[in-house]
PDB file of C-alpha atoms in Angstrom:
ATOM      1  CA  LYS M 485      79.454 -16.323 -61.782  1.00  0.00           C
ATOM      2  CA  ALA M 486      81.871 -15.888 -58.890  1.00  0.00           C
ATOM      3  CA  GLY M 487      84.813 -13.565 -59.459  1.00  0.00           C
ATOM      4  CA  VAL M 488      88.474 -14.088 -58.701  1.00  0.00           C
ATOM      5  CA  THR M 489      88.910 -14.800 -55.001  1.00  0.00           C
ATOM      6  CA  GLN M 490      92.106 -14.053 -53.128  1.00  0.00           C
ATOM      7  CA  THR M 491      92.956 -15.046 -49.567  1.00  0.00           C
ATOM      8  CA  PRO M 492      93.950 -13.714 -47.164  1.00  0.00           C
ATOM      9  CA  ARG M 493      92.914 -10.128 -47.847  1.00  0.00           C
ATOM     10  CA  TYR M 494      95.293  -8.654 -45.291  1.00  0.00           C
ATOM     11  CA  LEU M 495      98.305 -10.023 -43.481  1.00  0.00           C
ATOM     12  CA  ILE M 496     101.228  -8.789 -41.459  1.00  0.00           C
ATOM     13  CA  LYS M 497     104.570 -10.577 -41.370  1.00  0.00           C
ATOM     14  CA  THR M 498     108.040  -9.798 -40.073  1.00  0.00           C
ATOM     15  CA  ARG M 499     111.290  -9.754 -41.983  1.00  0.00           C
ATOM     16  CA  GLY M 500     112.702 -13.180 -42.707  1.00  0.00           C
ATOM     17  CA  GLN M 501     109.363 -14.958 -42.564  1.00  0.00           C
ATOM     18  CA  GLN M 502     107.649 -16.486 -45.543  1.00  0.00           C
ATOM     19  CA  VAL M 503     104.119 -16.046 -46.826  1.00  0.00           C
ATOM     20  CA  THR M 504     101.746 -17.975 -49.067  1.00  0.00           C
ATOM     21  CA  LEU M 505      98.897 -16.263 -50.910  1.00  0.00           C
ATOM     22  CA  SER M 506      96.042 -18.070 -52.572  1.00  0.00           C
ATOM     23  CA  CYS M 507      93.965 -17.331 -55.653  1.00  0.00           C
ATOM     24  CA  SER M 508      90.857 -19.042 -56.987  1.00  0.00           C
ATOM     25  CA  PRO M 509      90.184 -17.999 -60.581  1.00  0.00           C
ATOM     26  CA  ILE M 510      86.845 -17.604 -62.289  1.00  0.00           C
ATOM     27  CA  SER M 511      85.371 -20.982 -63.158  1.00  0.00           C
ATOM     28  CA  GLY M 512      86.603 -22.055 -66.584  1.00  0.00           C
ATOM     29  CA  HIS M 513      89.615 -19.751 -66.572  1.00  0.00           C
ATOM     30  CA  ARG M 514      92.848 -21.663 -66.996  1.00  0.00           C
ATOM     31  CA  SER M 515      95.340 -18.807 -66.980  1.00  0.00           C
ATOM     32  CA  VAL M 516      96.287 -17.215 -63.669  1.00  0.00           C
ATOM     33  CA  SER M 517      98.772 -14.396 -63.362  1.00  0.00           C
ATOM     34  CA  TRP M 518     100.135 -12.501 -60.385  1.00  0.00           C
ATOM     35  CA  TYR M 519     101.055  -8.841 -60.072  1.00  0.00           C
ATOM     36  CA  GLN M 520     102.657  -6.742 -57.374  1.00  0.00           C
ATOM     37  CA  GLN M 521     101.374  -3.215 -56.827  1.00  0.00           C
ATOM     38  CA  THR M 522     103.435  -0.697 -54.890  1.00  0.00           C
ATOM     39  CA  PRO M 523     103.013   3.100 -54.710  1.00  0.00           C
ATOM     40  CA  GLY M 524     104.585   4.769 -57.719  1.00  0.00           C
ATOM     41  CA  GLN M 525     105.447   1.487 -59.457  1.00  0.00           C
ATOM     42  CA  GLY M 526     102.115   0.534 -60.884  1.00  0.00           C
ATOM     43  CA  LEU M 527     101.442  -3.143 -61.366  1.00  0.00           C
ATOM     44  CA  GLN M 528     104.501  -5.291 -61.960  1.00  0.00           C
ATOM     45  CA  PHE M 529     104.142  -8.720 -63.491  1.00  0.00           C
ATOM     46  CA  LEU M 530     105.318 -11.602 -61.333  1.00  0.00           C
ATOM     47  CA  PHE M 531     104.381 -14.748 -63.246  1.00  0.00           C
ATOM     48  CA  GLU M 532     101.671 -16.498 -65.192  1.00  0.00           C
ATOM     49  CA  TYR M 533     100.476 -20.076 -64.959  1.00  0.00           C
ATOM     50  CA  PHE M 534      98.474 -22.000 -67.486  1.00  0.00           C
ATOM     51  CA  SER M 535      97.439 -25.628 -67.029  1.00  0.00           C
ATOM     52  CA  GLU M 536      99.785 -26.036 -64.046  1.00  0.00           C
ATOM     53  CA  THR M 537     102.806 -24.759 -65.995  1.00  0.00           C
ATOM     54  CA  GLN M 538     104.582 -21.474 -65.505  1.00  0.00           C
ATOM     55  CA  ARG M 539     104.351 -19.819 -68.884  1.00  0.00           C
ATOM     56  CA  ASN M 540     105.902 -16.425 -68.195  1.00  0.00           C
ATOM     57  CA  LYS M 541     107.953 -14.921 -65.426  1.00  0.00           C
ATOM     58  CA  GLY M 542     108.656 -11.309 -64.566  1.00  0.00           C
ATOM     59  CA  ASN M 543     111.835  -9.767 -63.262  1.00  0.00           C
ATOM     60  CA  PHE M 544     111.606 -10.747 -59.605  1.00  0.00           C
ATOM     61  CA  PRO M 545     114.130 -12.622 -57.444  1.00  0.00           C
ATOM     62  CA  GLY M 546     113.850 -16.327 -56.825  1.00  0.00           C
ATOM     63  CA  ARG M 547     112.300 -15.659 -53.406  1.00  0.00           C
ATOM     64  CA  PHE M 548     109.059 -15.214 -55.314  1.00  0.00           C
ATOM     65  CA  SER M 549     107.569 -18.453 -56.542  1.00  0.00           C
ATOM     66  CA  GLY M 550     104.214 -19.832 -57.473  1.00  0.00           C
ATOM     67  CA  ARG M 551     102.329 -22.869 -58.576  1.00  0.00           C
ATOM     68  CA  GLN M 552      99.020 -23.854 -60.076  1.00  0.00           C
ATOM     69  CA  PHE M 553      96.914 -26.857 -59.234  1.00  0.00           C
ATOM     70  CA  SER M 554      94.853 -29.072 -61.505  1.00  0.00           C
ATOM     71  CA  ASN M 555      91.688 -27.142 -60.603  1.00  0.00           C
ATOM     72  CA  SER M 556      93.432 -23.918 -61.799  1.00  0.00           C
ATOM     73  CA  ARG M 557      93.724 -22.529 -58.270  1.00  0.00           C
ATOM     74  CA  SER M 558      97.076 -20.875 -57.751  1.00  0.00           C
ATOM     75  CA  GLU M 559      99.350 -19.984 -54.886  1.00  0.00           C
ATOM     76  CA  MET M 560     102.316 -17.673 -54.693  1.00  0.00           C
ATOM     77  CA  ASN M 561     104.997 -17.835 -52.057  1.00  0.00           C
ATOM     78  CA  VAL M 562     107.489 -15.246 -50.914  1.00  0.00           C
ATOM     79  CA  SER M 563     110.333 -16.497 -48.746  1.00  0.00           C
ATOM     80  CA  THR M 564     112.742 -14.546 -46.551  1.00  0.00           C
ATOM     81  CA  LEU M 565     110.502 -11.498 -46.551  1.00  0.00           C
ATOM     82  CA  GLU M 566     112.027  -8.039 -46.862  1.00  0.00           C
ATOM     83  CA  LEU M 567     110.512  -4.682 -45.956  1.00  0.00           C
ATOM     84  CA  GLY M 568     110.281  -3.853 -49.662  1.00  0.00           C
ATOM     85  CA  ASP M 569     107.941  -6.790 -50.238  1.00  0.00           C
ATOM     86  CA  SER M 570     105.154  -4.833 -48.581  1.00  0.00           C
ATOM     87  CA  ALA M 571     102.627  -4.426 -51.370  1.00  0.00           C
ATOM     88  CA  LEU M 572      99.253  -5.338 -52.738  1.00  0.00           C
ATOM     89  CA  TYR M 573      99.484  -8.670 -54.524  1.00  0.00           C
ATOM     90  CA  LEU M 574      96.900  -9.067 -57.250  1.00  0.00           C
ATOM     91  CA  CYS M 575      95.834 -12.230 -58.962  1.00  0.00           C
ATOM     92  CA  ALA M 576      94.117 -12.189 -62.338  1.00  0.00           C
ATOM     93  CA  SER M 577      92.561 -14.888 -64.446  1.00  0.00           C
ATOM     94  CA  THR M 578      91.499 -15.254 -68.033  1.00  0.00           C
ATOM     95  CA  VAL M 579      90.302 -18.043 -70.238  1.00  0.00           C
ATOM     96  CA  GLN M 580      93.455 -18.815 -72.110  1.00  0.00           C
ATOM     97  CA  ALA M 581      96.084 -16.199 -72.740  1.00  0.00           C
ATOM     98  CA  ASN M 582      97.690 -13.713 -70.411  1.00  0.00           C
ATOM     99  CA  THR M 583      96.971 -10.903 -72.787  1.00  0.00           C
ATOM    100  CA  GLY M 584      93.999  -8.719 -73.283  1.00  0.00           C
ATOM    101  CA  GLU M 585      91.251  -8.603 -70.743  1.00  0.00           C
ATOM    102  CA  LEU M 586      92.182  -9.918 -67.320  1.00  0.00           C
ATOM    103  CA  PHE M 587      89.801 -10.335 -64.424  1.00  0.00           C
ATOM    104  CA  PHE M 588      91.423  -9.262 -61.184  1.00  0.00           C
ATOM    105  CA  GLY M 589      90.748 -10.225 -57.612  1.00  0.00           C
ATOM    106  CA  GLU M 590      90.666  -7.662 -54.821  1.00  0.00           C
ATOM    107  CA  GLY M 591      94.223  -8.443 -53.818  1.00  0.00           C
ATOM    108  CA  SER M 592      96.111  -9.511 -50.732  1.00  0.00           C
ATOM    109  CA  ARG M 593      97.647  -6.628 -48.802  1.00  0.00           C
ATOM    110  CA  LEU M 594     100.961  -7.744 -47.290  1.00  0.00           C
ATOM    111  CA  THR M 595     102.740  -5.642 -44.705  1.00  0.00           C
ATOM    112  CA  VAL M 596     106.259  -6.640 -43.699  1.00  0.00           C
ATOM    113  CA  LEU M 597     107.518  -5.198 -40.403  1.00  0.00           C
TER     114      LEU M 597
ATOM    115  CA  ASP U 653     113.339   0.119 -67.712  1.00  0.00           C
ATOM    116  CA  GLN U 654     109.772   1.382 -67.709  1.00  0.00           C
ATOM    117  CA  GLN U 655     108.291   0.259 -71.011  1.00  0.00           C
ATOM    118  CA  VAL U 656     104.902   1.821 -70.316  1.00  0.00           C
ATOM    119  CA  LYS U 657     104.758   5.261 -68.728  1.00  0.00           C
ATOM    120  CA  GLN U 658     101.979   7.444 -67.436  1.00  0.00           C
ATOM    121  CA  ASN U 659     103.688  10.744 -66.792  1.00  0.00           C
ATOM    122  CA  SER U 660     100.787  12.439 -65.014  1.00  0.00           C
ATOM    123  CA  PRO U 661     100.300  11.054 -61.506  1.00  0.00           C
ATOM    124  CA  SER U 662      97.003  12.881 -61.156  1.00  0.00           C
ATOM    125  CA  LEU U 663      94.331  14.739 -63.105  1.00  0.00           C
ATOM    126  CA  SER U 664      91.494  16.888 -61.814  1.00  0.00           C
ATOM    127  CA  VAL U 665      88.461  17.634 -64.025  1.00  0.00           C
ATOM    128  CA  GLN U 666      85.084  19.286 -63.607  1.00  0.00           C
ATOM    129  CA  GLU U 667      81.979  17.155 -64.030  1.00  0.00           C
ATOM    130  CA  GLY U 668      80.689  17.260 -67.611  1.00  0.00           C
ATOM    131  CA  ARG U 669      84.072  18.173 -69.103  1.00  0.00           C
ATOM    132  CA  ILE U 670      86.470  15.921 -70.971  1.00  0.00           C
ATOM    133  CA  SER U 671      89.121  13.874 -69.160  1.00  0.00           C
ATOM    134  CA  ILE U 672      92.197  12.957 -71.180  1.00  0.00           C
ATOM    135  CA  LEU U 673      94.595  10.412 -69.750  1.00  0.00           C
ATOM    136  CA  ASN U 674      97.875   9.792 -71.519  1.00  0.00           C
ATOM    137  CA  CYS U 675     100.271   6.901 -71.813  1.00  0.00           C
ATOM    138  CA  ASP U 676     103.591   6.410 -73.640  1.00  0.00           C
ATOM    139  CA  TYR U 677     105.338   3.175 -74.479  1.00  0.00           C
ATOM    140  CA  THR U 678     108.737   2.227 -75.826  1.00  0.00           C
ATOM    141  CA  ASN U 679     108.354  -1.314 -77.152  1.00  0.00           C
ATOM    142  CA  SER U 680     107.085  -1.390 -80.735  1.00  0.00           C
ATOM    143  CA  MET U 681     106.358  -5.114 -80.372  1.00  0.00           C
ATOM    144  CA  PHE U 682     103.312  -4.502 -78.196  1.00  0.00           C
ATOM    145  CA  ASP U 683     100.265  -5.713 -80.107  1.00  0.00           C
ATOM    146  CA  TYR U 684      97.388  -4.757 -77.841  1.00  0.00           C
ATOM    147  CA  PHE U 685      96.721  -1.852 -75.513  1.00  0.00           C
ATOM    148  CA  LEU U 686      94.238  -1.654 -72.672  1.00  0.00           C
ATOM    149  CA  TRP U 687      92.948   0.681 -69.994  1.00  0.00           C
ATOM    150  CA  TYR U 688      91.957  -0.504 -66.546  1.00  0.00           C
ATOM    151  CA  LYS U 689      90.202   1.383 -63.781  1.00  0.00           C
ATOM    152  CA  LYS U 690      90.829   0.769 -60.108  1.00  0.00           C
ATOM    153  CA  TYR U 691      88.827   1.881 -57.090  1.00  0.00           C
ATOM    154  CA  PRO U 692      90.367   1.734 -53.590  1.00  0.00           C
ATOM    155  CA  ALA U 693      90.216  -1.723 -51.984  1.00  0.00           C
ATOM    156  CA  GLU U 694      89.195  -3.311 -55.282  1.00  0.00           C
ATOM    157  CA  GLY U 695      91.106  -5.031 -58.053  1.00  0.00           C
ATOM    158  CA  PRO U 696      91.514  -3.294 -61.429  1.00  0.00           C
ATOM    159  CA  THR U 697      88.644  -3.719 -63.856  1.00  0.00           C
ATOM    160  CA  PHE U 698      88.956  -3.734 -67.619  1.00  0.00           C
ATOM    161  CA  LEU U 699      87.666  -0.609 -69.326  1.00  0.00           C
ATOM    162  CA  ILE U 700      88.540  -0.553 -73.020  1.00  0.00           C
ATOM    163  CA  SER U 701      91.184  -1.881 -75.390  1.00  0.00           C
ATOM    164  CA  ILE U 702      92.631  -1.285 -78.837  1.00  0.00           C
ATOM    165  CA  SER U 703      94.548  -3.451 -81.231  1.00  0.00           C
ATOM    166  CA  SER U 704      97.828  -2.145 -82.619  1.00  0.00           C
ATOM    167  CA  ILE U 705      96.334  -2.255 -86.114  1.00  0.00           C
ATOM    168  CA  LYS U 706      93.707   0.347 -85.201  1.00  0.00           C
ATOM    169  CA  ASP U 707      93.987   3.971 -84.188  1.00  0.00           C
ATOM    170  CA  LYS U 708      90.675   4.493 -82.399  1.00  0.00           C
ATOM    171  CA  ASN U 709      88.156   2.508 -80.422  1.00  0.00           C
ATOM    172  CA  GLU U 710      84.977   3.823 -78.808  1.00  0.00           C
ATOM    173  CA  ASP U 711      82.739   2.436 -76.110  1.00  0.00           C
ATOM    174  CA  GLY U 712      80.093   4.817 -74.884  1.00  0.00           C
ATOM    175  CA  ARG U 713      81.726   7.715 -73.059  1.00  0.00           C
ATOM    176  CA  PHE U 714      85.176   6.160 -73.428  1.00  0.00           C
ATOM    177  CA  THR U 715      87.438   6.462 -76.467  1.00  0.00           C
ATOM    178  CA  VAL U 716      90.983   5.219 -76.778  1.00  0.00           C
ATOM    179  CA  PHE U 717      93.330   6.680 -79.385  1.00  0.00           C
ATOM    180  CA  LEU U 718      96.548   5.047 -80.509  1.00  0.00           C
ATOM    181  CA  ASN U 719      99.366   6.904 -82.271  1.00  0.00           C
ATOM    182  CA  LYS U 720     101.879   4.228 -83.215  1.00  0.00           C
ATOM    183  CA  SER U 721     104.421   6.592 -84.738  1.00  0.00           C
ATOM    184  CA  ALA U 722     104.570   8.531 -81.478  1.00  0.00           C
ATOM    185  CA  LYS U 723     104.179   5.376 -79.358  1.00  0.00           C
ATOM    186  CA  HIS U 724     101.405   7.143 -77.500  1.00  0.00           C
ATOM    187  CA  LEU U 725      97.887   6.266 -76.466  1.00  0.00           C
ATOM    188  CA  SER U 726      95.240   8.268 -74.722  1.00  0.00           C
ATOM    189  CA  LEU U 727      91.898   7.668 -73.063  1.00  0.00           C
ATOM    190  CA  HIS U 728      89.153  10.258 -73.477  1.00  0.00           C
ATOM    191  CA  ILE U 729      86.177  10.290 -71.139  1.00  0.00           C
ATOM    192  CA  VAL U 730      83.313  12.503 -72.270  1.00  0.00           C
ATOM    193  CA  PRO U 731      81.416  13.701 -70.338  1.00  0.00           C
ATOM    194  CA  SER U 732      83.276  13.025 -67.102  1.00  0.00           C
ATOM    195  CA  GLN U 733      81.206  11.990 -64.079  1.00  0.00           C
ATOM    196  CA  PRO U 734      82.092  11.947 -60.367  1.00  0.00           C
ATOM    197  CA  GLY U 735      81.809   8.147 -60.431  1.00  0.00           C
ATOM    198  CA  ASP U 736      84.732   8.082 -62.866  1.00  0.00           C
ATOM    199  CA  SER U 737      87.054   9.172 -60.050  1.00  0.00           C
ATOM    200  CA  ALA U 738      89.535   6.315 -59.729  1.00  0.00           C
ATOM    201  CA  VAL U 739      93.069   5.292 -60.648  1.00  0.00           C
ATOM    202  CA  TYR U 740      93.469   4.564 -64.347  1.00  0.00           C
ATOM    203  CA  PHE U 741      96.174   2.214 -65.590  1.00  0.00           C
ATOM    204  CA  CYS U 742      97.197   1.805 -69.181  1.00  0.00           C
ATOM    205  CA  ALA U 743      98.637  -1.556 -70.147  1.00  0.00           C
ATOM    206  CA  ALA U 744     100.380  -2.981 -73.182  1.00  0.00           C
ATOM    207  CA  SER U 745     100.403  -6.586 -74.241  1.00  0.00           C
ATOM    208  CA  ARG U 746     102.965  -8.826 -75.805  1.00  0.00           C
ATOM    209  CA  ARG U 747     103.345 -12.104 -73.900  1.00  0.00           C
ATOM    210  CA  GLU U 748     102.117 -10.532 -70.676  1.00  0.00           C
ATOM    211  CA  LEU U 749     100.543  -7.239 -69.700  1.00  0.00           C
ATOM    212  CA  THR U 750     102.915  -4.410 -68.834  1.00  0.00           C
ATOM    213  CA  PHE U 751     101.233  -1.680 -66.818  1.00  0.00           C
ATOM    214  CA  GLY U 752     101.960   1.993 -66.369  1.00  0.00           C
ATOM    215  CA  GLN U 753     102.191   3.556 -62.913  1.00  0.00           C
ATOM    216  CA  GLY U 754      98.625   4.844 -62.964  1.00  0.00           C
ATOM    217  CA  THR U 755      96.928   8.247 -63.016  1.00  0.00           C
ATOM    218  CA  ILE U 756      94.557   9.322 -60.275  1.00  0.00           C
ATOM    219  CA  LEU U 757      91.512  10.949 -61.871  1.00  0.00           C
ATOM    220  CA  THR U 758      89.316  13.155 -59.707  1.00  0.00           C
ATOM    221  CA  VAL U 759      86.079  14.452 -61.193  1.00  0.00           C
ATOM    222  CA  HIS U 760      84.584  17.308 -59.179  1.00  0.00           C
ATOM    223  CA  PRO U 761      80.799  17.846 -59.108  1.00  0.00           C
TER     224      PRO U 761
END
């Protein structure tokens, strides 16, 4: 069974640009959530999607957005990039609820210059 | 406001000894607690969990203890092995998972 796949793995952007990250969950998993990992901050919850609907949202500015498609694949978008957006963005999937055991992808490492 | 805190950024242990990783939380509404392990360049992987109605859960070398009155949980690894060296995150669940900042565990041969 294939795991959670995130693309791209690494990317470099400049301030003011926008970026789109993609996540393919494990087959059969309908819940996809996104986390931001920065040094010293741990993993901070961005949002969760279930059946194409955003079910929960973390405390991030509106520049961070996401969506989920009918095949459960998800994308997140960050507009007007700032230096502080440099982080590892992790996607996780689970069968139904965004609680309990999540299956994480390897992450997309974003560097903003 | 950090609802889940891991106050030790790092822990160093000798192979064969016990590793104890600690985690404190502030929200009494959390109903499930989990530990994840993360190796460099990989996503976190689930290790062990405990429901808020229990105070202990064991899985092989790993045991998680929950002290609800103190709002504290800990992960015990016995015996520790060099392959256990990784970053360990505790997490608490309500509607979504809230993670601590992580503790880097190094197990020396």
